[in-house]
Coordinates of C-alpha atoms in Angstrom, one line a residue:
X223 CA 5.5 -15.8 -58.5
X224 CA 4.4 -19.1 -56.8
X225 CA 0.9 -18.8 -55.4
X226 CA -1.0 -21.2 -53.2
X227 CA -4.7 -21.4 -52.4
X228 CA -6.1 -22.6 -49.0
X229 CA -9.8 -23.1 -48.5
X230 CA -10.8 -23.1 -44.9
X231 CA -13.9 -24.9 -43.6
X232 CA -14.9 -28.3 -42.3
X233 CA -18.1 -28.0 -44.3
X234 CA -16.0 -28.3 -47.5
X235 CA -14.2 -31.4 -46.3
X236 CA -17.6 -33.0 -45.5
X237 CA -19.0 -32.2 -48.9
X238 CA -21.8 -30.0 -47.5
X239 CA -20.8 -27.2 -49.9
X240 CA -19.0 -27.2 -53.2
X241 CA -15.7 -25.4 -53.3
X242 CA -16.2 -23.0 -56.2
X243 CA -13.8 -20.4 -54.7
X244 CA -10.6 -22.3 -55.7
X245 CA -11.8 -22.7 -59.3
X246 CA -12.5 -18.9 -59.5
X247 CA -9.2 -17.9 -57.9
X248 CA -7.1 -20.3 -60.0
X249 CA -8.5 -18.8 -63.2
X250 CA -7.9 -15.2 -61.9
X251 CA -4.3 -16.1 -60.9
X252 CA -3.7 -17.5 -64.3
X253 CA -4.9 -14.2 -65.8
X254 CA -2.3 -12.5 -63.7
X255 CA 0.5 -14.8 -64.7
X256 CA 0.8 -16.3 -61.2
X257 CA 1.8 -19.9 -60.9
X258 CA -0.6 -21.9 -58.7
X259 CA 1.3 -25.0 -57.6
X260 CA -0.9 -26.1 -54.7
X261 CA -4.5 -26.0 -53.5
X262 CA -5.4 -27.2 -50.0
X263 CA -8.6 -27.6 -48.0
X264 CA -8.3 -27.6 -44.2
X265 CA -11.0 -27.9 -41.6
X266 CA -11.7 -25.5 -38.7
X267 CA -9.0 -27.0 -36.5
X268 CA -6.3 -24.7 -35.1
X269 CA -3.4 -27.2 -35.1
X270 CA -4.0 -28.4 -38.7
X271 CA -4.6 -24.9 -39.9
X272 CA -1.4 -23.6 -38.4
X273 CA 0.6 -26.4 -40.0
X274 CA -1.1 -25.9 -43.4
X275 CA -0.5 -22.1 -43.4
X276 CA 3.1 -22.5 -42.3
X277 CA 3.8 -25.1 -45.0
X278 CA 2.2 -22.8 -47.6
X279 CA 4.3 -19.8 -46.6
X280 CA 7.5 -21.8 -46.6
X281 CA 7.0 -23.0 -50.2
X282 CA 5.0 -20.1 -51.9
X283 CA 5.4 -16.4 -52.4
X284 CA 1.7 -15.6 -52.1
X285 CA -0.9 -17.6 -50.1
X286 CA -4.6 -16.8 -50.7
X287 CA -7.0 -18.1 -48.0
X288 CA -10.8 -18.1 -48.2
X289 CA -13.2 -18.7 -45.3
X290 CA -12.9 -18.6 -41.5
X291 CA -13.2 -14.8 -41.1
X292 CA -16.6 -14.9 -39.5
X293 CA -17.7 -14.1 -35.9
X294 CA -17.9 -17.5 -34.4
X295 CA -15.3 -19.4 -32.3
X296 CA -14.4 -21.8 -35.1
X297 CA -13.6 -18.9 -37.5
X298 CA -9.8 -19.0 -36.9
X299 CA -8.2 -18.0 -40.2
X300 CA -7.2 -14.5 -39.2
X301 CA -6.0 -15.4 -35.7
X302 CA -3.9 -18.4 -36.8
X303 CA -2.4 -16.6 -39.9
X304 CA -1.5 -13.6 -37.7
X305 CA 0.2 -16.0 -35.2
X306 CA 2.2 -17.8 -37.8
X307 CA 3.4 -14.5 -39.3
X308 CA 4.1 -13.0 -35.9
X309 CA 1.6 -10.1 -36.1
X310 CA -0.5 -8.8 -33.2
X311 CA -4.3 -8.2 -33.5
X312 CA -5.6 -4.7 -33.0
X313 CA -9.0 -3.2 -33.6
X314 CA -9.4 -1.3 -36.9
X315 CA -11.8 1.6 -36.3
X316 CA -12.7 2.0 -40.0
X317 CA -13.8 -1.6 -40.2
X318 CA -15.7 -1.3 -36.9
X319 CA -17.7 1.7 -38.3
X320 CA -18.5 -0.1 -41.5
X321 CA -19.6 -3.1 -39.6
X322 CA -21.8 -1.1 -37.3
X323 CA -23.6 0.6 -40.2
X324 CA -24.0 -2.8 -42.0
X325 CA -25.4 -4.5 -38.8
X326 CA -27.8 -1.6 -38.1
X327 CA -29.3 -1.9 -41.5
X328 CA -29.4 -5.7 -41.1
X329 CA -31.3 -5.2 -37.8
X330 CA -33.9 -2.9 -39.5
X331 CA -34.5 -5.5 -42.2
X332 CA -34.7 -8.3 -39.7
X333 CA -36.3 -6.9 -36.5
X334 CA -36.5 -10.2 -34.7
X335 CA -32.7 -10.6 -34.8
X336 CA -30.3 -8.9 -32.4
X337 CA -26.8 -7.8 -32.9
X338 CA -24.4 -9.8 -30.8
X339 CA -21.0 -8.7 -29.5
X340 CA -19.1 -11.5 -31.2
X341 CA -19.7 -9.8 -34.5
X342 CA -17.1 -7.2 -33.7
X343 CA -14.4 -9.9 -33.5
X344 CA -14.3 -9.3 -37.2
X345 CA -13.0 -5.7 -36.7
X346 CA -9.8 -7.1 -35.1
X347 CA -7.0 -7.1 -37.7
X348 CA -3.2 -7.9 -37.7
X349 CA -1.2 -4.8 -37.0
X350 CA 0.3 -3.4 -40.2
X351 CA -2.1 -5.4 -42.5
X352 CA -3.8 -3.8 -45.5
X353 CA -7.5 -3.9 -44.8
X354 CA -9.9 -4.5 -47.6
X355 CA -13.4 -3.2 -47.3
X356 CA -16.3 -5.7 -47.6
X357 CA -19.2 -4.0 -49.3
X358 CA -21.3 -7.2 -49.3
X359 CA -20.8 -8.5 -45.7
X360 CA -19.2 -7.7 -42.4
X361 CA -15.8 -9.5 -42.5
X362 CA -13.1 -7.3 -44.0
X363 CA -10.4 -8.9 -46.2
X364 CA -6.7 -8.6 -45.2
X365 CA -3.3 -8.5 -46.9
X366 CA -0.5 -9.5 -44.6
X367 CA 3.1 -8.8 -45.8
X368 CA 6.2 -10.0 -44.0
X369 CA 9.7 -11.0 -45.0
X370 CA 8.9 -11.3 -48.7
X371 CA 5.8 -13.4 -48.1
X372 CA 2.2 -12.4 -48.6
X373 CA -1.0 -13.9 -47.1
X374 CA -4.3 -12.7 -48.5
X375 CA -7.4 -13.4 -46.4
X376 CA -10.8 -13.3 -48.1
X377 CA -14.3 -14.1 -46.9
X378 CA -15.7 -17.6 -47.8
X379 CA -19.1 -16.7 -49.3
X380 CA -18.5 -16.3 -53.0
X381 CA -20.9 -13.3 -53.0
X382 CA -18.4 -11.5 -50.8
X383 CA -15.1 -13.0 -51.9
X384 CA -15.5 -12.4 -55.7
X385 CA -16.3 -8.7 -55.6
X386 CA -13.6 -8.1 -53.0
X387 CA -11.0 -9.9 -55.2
X388 CA -12.1 -7.9 -58.3
X389 CA -12.1 -4.5 -56.5
X390 CA -9.0 -4.8 -54.3
X391 CA -6.9 -8.0 -54.7
X392 CA -6.7 -8.1 -58.5
X393 CA -5.2 -4.6 -58.7
X394 CA -2.9 -5.3 -55.8
X395 CA -1.5 -8.5 -57.4
X396 CA -1.3 -6.9 -60.9
X397 CA 1.3 -4.4 -59.5
X398 CA 3.4 -7.3 -58.1
X399 CA 3.4 -9.3 -61.4
X400 CA 5.0 -7.5 -64.4
X401 CA 3.8 -10.2 -67.0
X402 CA 0.2 -11.3 -67.6
X403 CA -1.2 -14.5 -69.0
X404 CA -4.0 -14.2 -71.6
X405 CA -5.9 -17.1 -73.1
X406 CA -8.2 -17.8 -76.0
X407 CA -10.4 -20.8 -76.5
X408 CA -11.0 -22.7 -79.8
X409 CA -13.9 -25.1 -79.5
X410 CA -14.3 -28.1 -81.8
X411 CA -17.2 -30.6 -82.4
X412 CA -18.0 -33.6 -84.5
X413 CA -14.5 -35.1 -84.1
X414 CA -13.0 -36.9 -81.0
X415 CA -10.2 -35.9 -78.6
X416 CA -7.7 -38.5 -79.9
X417 CA -8.1 -37.2 -83.4
X418 CA -7.6 -33.6 -82.3
X419 CA -4.6 -34.6 -80.3
X420 CA -3.0 -36.3 -83.3
X421 CA -3.6 -33.3 -85.5
X422 CA -1.9 -30.9 -83.2
X423 CA 0.9 -33.2 -81.9
X424 CA 3.6 -31.3 -83.8
X425 CA 2.3 -27.9 -82.5
X426 CA 2.4 -29.1 -78.9
X427 CA 5.9 -30.7 -79.2
X428 CA 7.4 -27.4 -80.5
X429 CA 5.4 -25.0 -78.4
X430 CA 7.0 -22.4 -76.1
X431 CA 4.9 -19.3 -75.9
X432 CA 2.0 -19.5 -76.5
X433 CA 1.0 -23.0 -75.4
X434 CA -1.9 -25.2 -76.4
X435 CA -3.8 -27.3 -73.9
X436 CA -6.6 -29.7 -75.0
X437 CA -9.7 -30.3 -72.8
X438 CA -12.3 -33.0 -73.6
X439 CA -15.9 -32.3 -72.9
X440 CA -19.0 -34.4 -73.8
X441 CA -19.2 -34.2 -77.6
X442 CA -16.6 -31.4 -77.8
X443 CA -12.9 -30.7 -77.6
X444 CA -11.7 -27.4 -76.3
X445 CA -8.2 -26.0 -77.1
X446 CA -7.0 -23.3 -74.8
X447 CA -4.2 -21.2 -76.3
X448 CA -2.3 -19.3 -73.6
X449 CA 0.4 -16.6 -74.0
X450 CA 2.5 -14.7 -71.5
X451 CA 3.4 -11.1 -72.2
X452 CA 3.7 -7.6 -71.0
X453 CA 0.1 -6.7 -71.8
X454 CA -3.0 -8.1 -73.4
X455 CA -2.1 -6.7 -76.8
X456 CA 1.2 -8.5 -76.9
X457 CA -0.5 -11.8 -75.8
X458 CA -3.1 -11.5 -78.5
X459 CA -0.4 -10.9 -81.1
X460 CA 1.3 -14.1 -80.1
X461 CA -2.0 -16.1 -80.1
X462 CA -3.3 -14.9 -83.5
X463 CA -1.1 -17.1 -85.7
X464 CA -1.8 -20.2 -83.6
X465 CA -5.6 -19.7 -83.9
X466 CA -5.1 -19.2 -87.7
X467 CA -3.3 -22.5 -87.9
X468 CA -5.9 -24.3 -85.9
X469 CA -8.6 -22.9 -88.2
X470 CA -6.7 -24.2 -91.2
X471 CA -6.5 -27.7 -89.7
X472 CA -9.9 -28.1 -88.3
X473 CA -12.0 -25.8 -90.5
X474 CA -15.7 -26.1 -90.1
X475 CA -15.4 -28.4 -87.0
X476 CA -14.5 -25.2 -85.1
X477 CA -17.8 -23.8 -83.8
X478 CA -16.4 -21.0 -81.5
X479 CA -13.3 -19.1 -80.7
X480 CA -14.8 -17.4 -77.6
X481 CA -14.7 -19.1 -74.3
X482 CA -18.3 -18.0 -73.4
X483 CA -19.9 -19.4 -76.6
X484 CA -21.7 -22.7 -76.3
X485 CA -22.5 -25.3 -79.0
X486 CA -26.2 -24.5 -78.7
X487 CA -25.4 -20.8 -79.2
X488 CA -23.5 -21.6 -82.3
X489 CA -26.5 -23.7 -83.6
X490 CA -29.0 -20.9 -82.9
X491 CA -26.7 -18.3 -84.5
X492 CA -26.4 -20.5 -87.6
X493 CA -30.2 -20.9 -87.8
X494 CA -30.5 -17.1 -87.7
X495 CA -27.8 -16.6 -90.4
X496 CA -29.5 -19.1 -92.7
X497 CA -33.0 -17.8 -91.8
X498 CA -34.1 -21.3 -90.9
X499 CA -36.7 -22.5 -88.3
X500 CA -36.1 -25.5 -86.2
X501 CA -38.2 -28.3 -84.6
X502 CA -37.1 -31.2 -82.5
X503 CA -38.6 -34.7 -82.2
X504 CA -37.1 -36.4 -79.2
X505 CA -37.6 -39.8 -77.7
X506 CA -34.8 -41.1 -75.4
X507 CA -33.6 -37.5 -74.5
X508 CA -37.0 -36.5 -73.3
X509 CA -36.7 -32.8 -74.3
X510 CA -33.1 -32.3 -73.2
X511 CA -32.0 -31.0 -76.6
X512 CA -34.8 -28.5 -76.5
X513 CA -33.7 -27.5 -73.0
X514 CA -30.2 -26.7 -74.4
X515 CA -31.6 -24.7 -77.3
X516 CA -33.9 -22.6 -75.1
X517 CA -30.9 -21.8 -72.8
X518 CA -29.9 -19.4 -75.6
X519 CA -31.4 -15.9 -75.5
X520 CA -33.3 -15.2 -78.7
X521 CA -33.9 -18.9 -79.5
X522 CA -37.6 -18.2 -79.9
X523 CA -36.8 -16.5 -83.2
X524 CA -35.8 -19.8 -84.8
X525 CA -37.0 -22.6 -82.5
X526 CA -40.7 -23.2 -83.1
X527 CA -41.6 -26.6 -81.6
X528 CA -40.3 -29.5 -79.6
X529 CA -42.0 -32.8 -79.5
X530 CA -41.3 -35.5 -76.9
X531 CA -42.7 -38.7 -78.5
X532 CA -41.6 -41.3 -76.0
X533 CA -44.1 -44.0 -76.8
X534 CA -44.7 -45.7 -80.2
X535 CA -48.3 -44.3 -80.1
X536 CA -46.9 -40.8 -79.8
X537 CA -44.5 -41.4 -82.7
X538 CA -47.4 -42.5 -84.9
X539 CA -49.8 -39.8 -83.8
X540 CA -47.6 -36.8 -83.6
X541 CA -44.9 -37.6 -86.2
X542 CA -46.7 -39.9 -88.6
X543 CA -44.3 -42.8 -88.1
X544 CA -45.8 -45.7 -89.9
X545 CA -47.1 -48.8 -88.0
X546 CA -45.2 -51.1 -90.4
X547 CA -41.9 -49.3 -89.7
X548 CA -42.3 -49.7 -86.0
X549 CA -43.3 -53.3 -86.4
X550 CA -40.6 -54.3 -88.9
X551 CA -37.6 -52.2 -87.7
X552 CA -38.6 -51.0 -84.2
X553 CA -38.6 -47.6 -82.6
X554 CA -34.8 -47.6 -82.3
X555 CA -33.9 -47.8 -86.0
X556 CA -32.6 -45.8 -88.9
X557 CA -36.1 -46.0 -90.6
X558 CA -37.9 -44.7 -87.5
X559 CA -35.4 -41.8 -87.0
X560 CA -35.9 -40.8 -90.6
X561 CA -39.7 -40.8 -90.4
X562 CA -39.6 -39.0 -87.1
X563 CA -37.5 -36.2 -88.6
X564 CA -39.6 -35.9 -91.7
X565 CA -42.9 -36.1 -89.8
X566 CA -41.7 -33.5 -87.2
X567 CA -40.7 -31.1 -89.9
X568 CA -44.1 -31.5 -91.6
X569 CA -46.1 -31.3 -88.4
X570 CA -44.4 -28.1 -87.2
X571 CA -43.9 -26.5 -90.7
X572 CA -40.3 -25.8 -90.0
X573 CA -37.3 -25.7 -92.3
X574 CA -35.3 -28.3 -90.4
X575 CA -36.1 -31.0 -87.8
X576 CA -33.8 -33.1 -85.7
X577 CA -35.0 -36.5 -84.3
X578 CA -33.4 -38.8 -81.8
X579 CA -34.4 -42.3 -80.7
X580 CA -32.4 -44.7 -78.7
X581 CA -31.8 -47.1 -75.8
X582 CA -30.5 -45.2 -72.8
X583 CA -30.7 -48.2 -70.4
X584 CA -30.1 -49.8 -68.1
X585 CA -32.6 -52.2 -69.6
X586 CA -34.0 -52.6 -73.1
X587 CA -30.9 -53.5 -74.9
X588 CA -30.4 -56.6 -77.2
X589 CA -27.5 -58.3 -78.9
X590 CA -28.3 -56.5 -82.1
X591 CA -29.1 -53.2 -80.4
X592 CA -27.3 -52.9 -77.1
X593 CA -27.8 -50.2 -74.5
X594 CA -26.3 -46.9 -75.9
X595 CA -27.6 -47.5 -79.4
X596 CA -29.0 -44.2 -80.7
X597 CA -30.3 -43.1 -84.2
X598 CA -30.6 -39.5 -85.1
X599 CA -32.4 -38.1 -88.1
X600 CA -32.2 -34.7 -89.7
X601 CA -34.7 -33.6 -92.3
X602 CA -34.6 -30.4 -94.4
X603 CA -35.8 -29.5 -97.9
X604 CA -34.8 -32.2 -100.3
X605 CA -32.7 -34.3 -97.8
X606 CA -33.1 -36.5 -94.8
X607 CA -29.9 -37.9 -93.2
X608 CA -29.6 -40.5 -90.4
X609 CA -26.6 -41.3 -88.2
X610 CA -26.1 -44.3 -85.9
X611 CA -24.3 -43.9 -82.6
X612 CA -23.2 -46.2 -79.9
X613 CA -22.5 -44.5 -76.5
X614 CA -21.0 -46.0 -73.4
X615 CA -22.0 -45.4 -69.7
X616 CA -25.1 -45.3 -67.6
X617 CA -28.5 -43.9 -68.5
X618 CA -27.6 -40.3 -67.7
X619 CA -24.3 -40.5 -69.5
X620 CA -25.9 -42.0 -72.7
X621 CA -28.5 -39.2 -72.7
X622 CA -25.9 -36.5 -72.1
X623 CA -23.8 -37.8 -75.1
X624 CA -26.9 -38.0 -77.2
X625 CA -27.7 -34.4 -76.6
X626 CA -24.2 -33.1 -77.4
X627 CA -23.8 -35.2 -80.5
X628 CA -27.3 -34.3 -81.6
X629 CA -26.5 -30.6 -81.6
X630 CA -23.3 -31.3 -83.5
X631 CA -25.2 -33.4 -86.1
X632 CA -27.7 -30.6 -86.5
X633 CA -24.9 -28.1 -87.1
X634 CA -23.3 -30.4 -89.7
X635 CA -26.5 -30.8 -91.6
X636 CA -27.1 -27.0 -91.7
X637 CA -23.6 -26.5 -93.1
X638 CA -24.2 -29.2 -95.7
X639 CA -27.4 -27.5 -96.7
X640 CA -25.7 -24.2 -97.0
X641 CA -23.0 -25.8 -99.2
X642 CA -25.6 -27.3 -101.6
X643 CA -27.4 -24.0 -101.9
X644 CA -24.2 -22.1 -102.6
X645 CA -23.0 -24.5 -105.3

């Protein structure tokens, strides 16, 4: 079934708020096996709204609208949609009672505010519509059905829209759609998008059901495997051999097969599995790698210390980087990164230490070491490795790439350590 999303609100067009509703609804529609061909944003203008809704109903089976259901004069979604579909507005007593109870409680919690009559505009609904209770606000949701077309009207605030969709709309749409779509993610690091694309070119060319879609992220490549079937069990059965083939091709570069698992979570899990403790010695990233690590619940079990040694004095004092190394090779060098990693591990008494030092820009670059030059060191028992990177982009972009590749480098070193101990 062809589905279209319309987000209503001039504030979205002006960039005053970020339109997260469309991203959420697109994902949910995909789960349901609905084909979303169009997404539109329209301001609080009656003429343009009417044209947008009419166009959507002409070309789509289901139109989902968010926003414009409030009590003010510029909240026109319900009125315009009802007009386009030829449905008269009448008061819904059930919605009125729910609204009155909600507003009375609101008044108790906010004694200085009064309840105004325009609130009850929200209790007016198109005659014959399915009314969806709003347990988190005042505006009810609505399902309008006419001549094989369906318009679903939902509140704009995500805190109201999302629970209403989960509770009422998702089950309603599930009954309309006999097939479902189910996806699984395979996440890869340490190799680039072009290499991944080349490795799976034959799979993509021959795919039917399921399909593989690559997505590039900073320092990572995600492969979404999507299957269509009668139920989740059937979809998983179709996906399983594809995931098995991807594991055979990419092996240890795959760090997760769950969509919710991040690279930092994979690193923390590996530290726990290997019973290793971690320290970080950061320069150009200013603690950003540590921030990623502490995003993970339970990181305190393995992450003991992070050191931001931005100046040469700090590198010497905290990490025991030699004065001669800094003078001869500079702070951004293979030699300095190695000494930072070894010194950080020694100072923190951890099993492994990752160091980063580089030129994030926009100034500081030279012909020999241009902006974007980064050295990373990793020290663990009996081994210290250093890698040189050259990143493109502005200061923020260089730092972002350094963090992502730093986590991947750390993971690679832990796997190499495990291999040495097992052989």
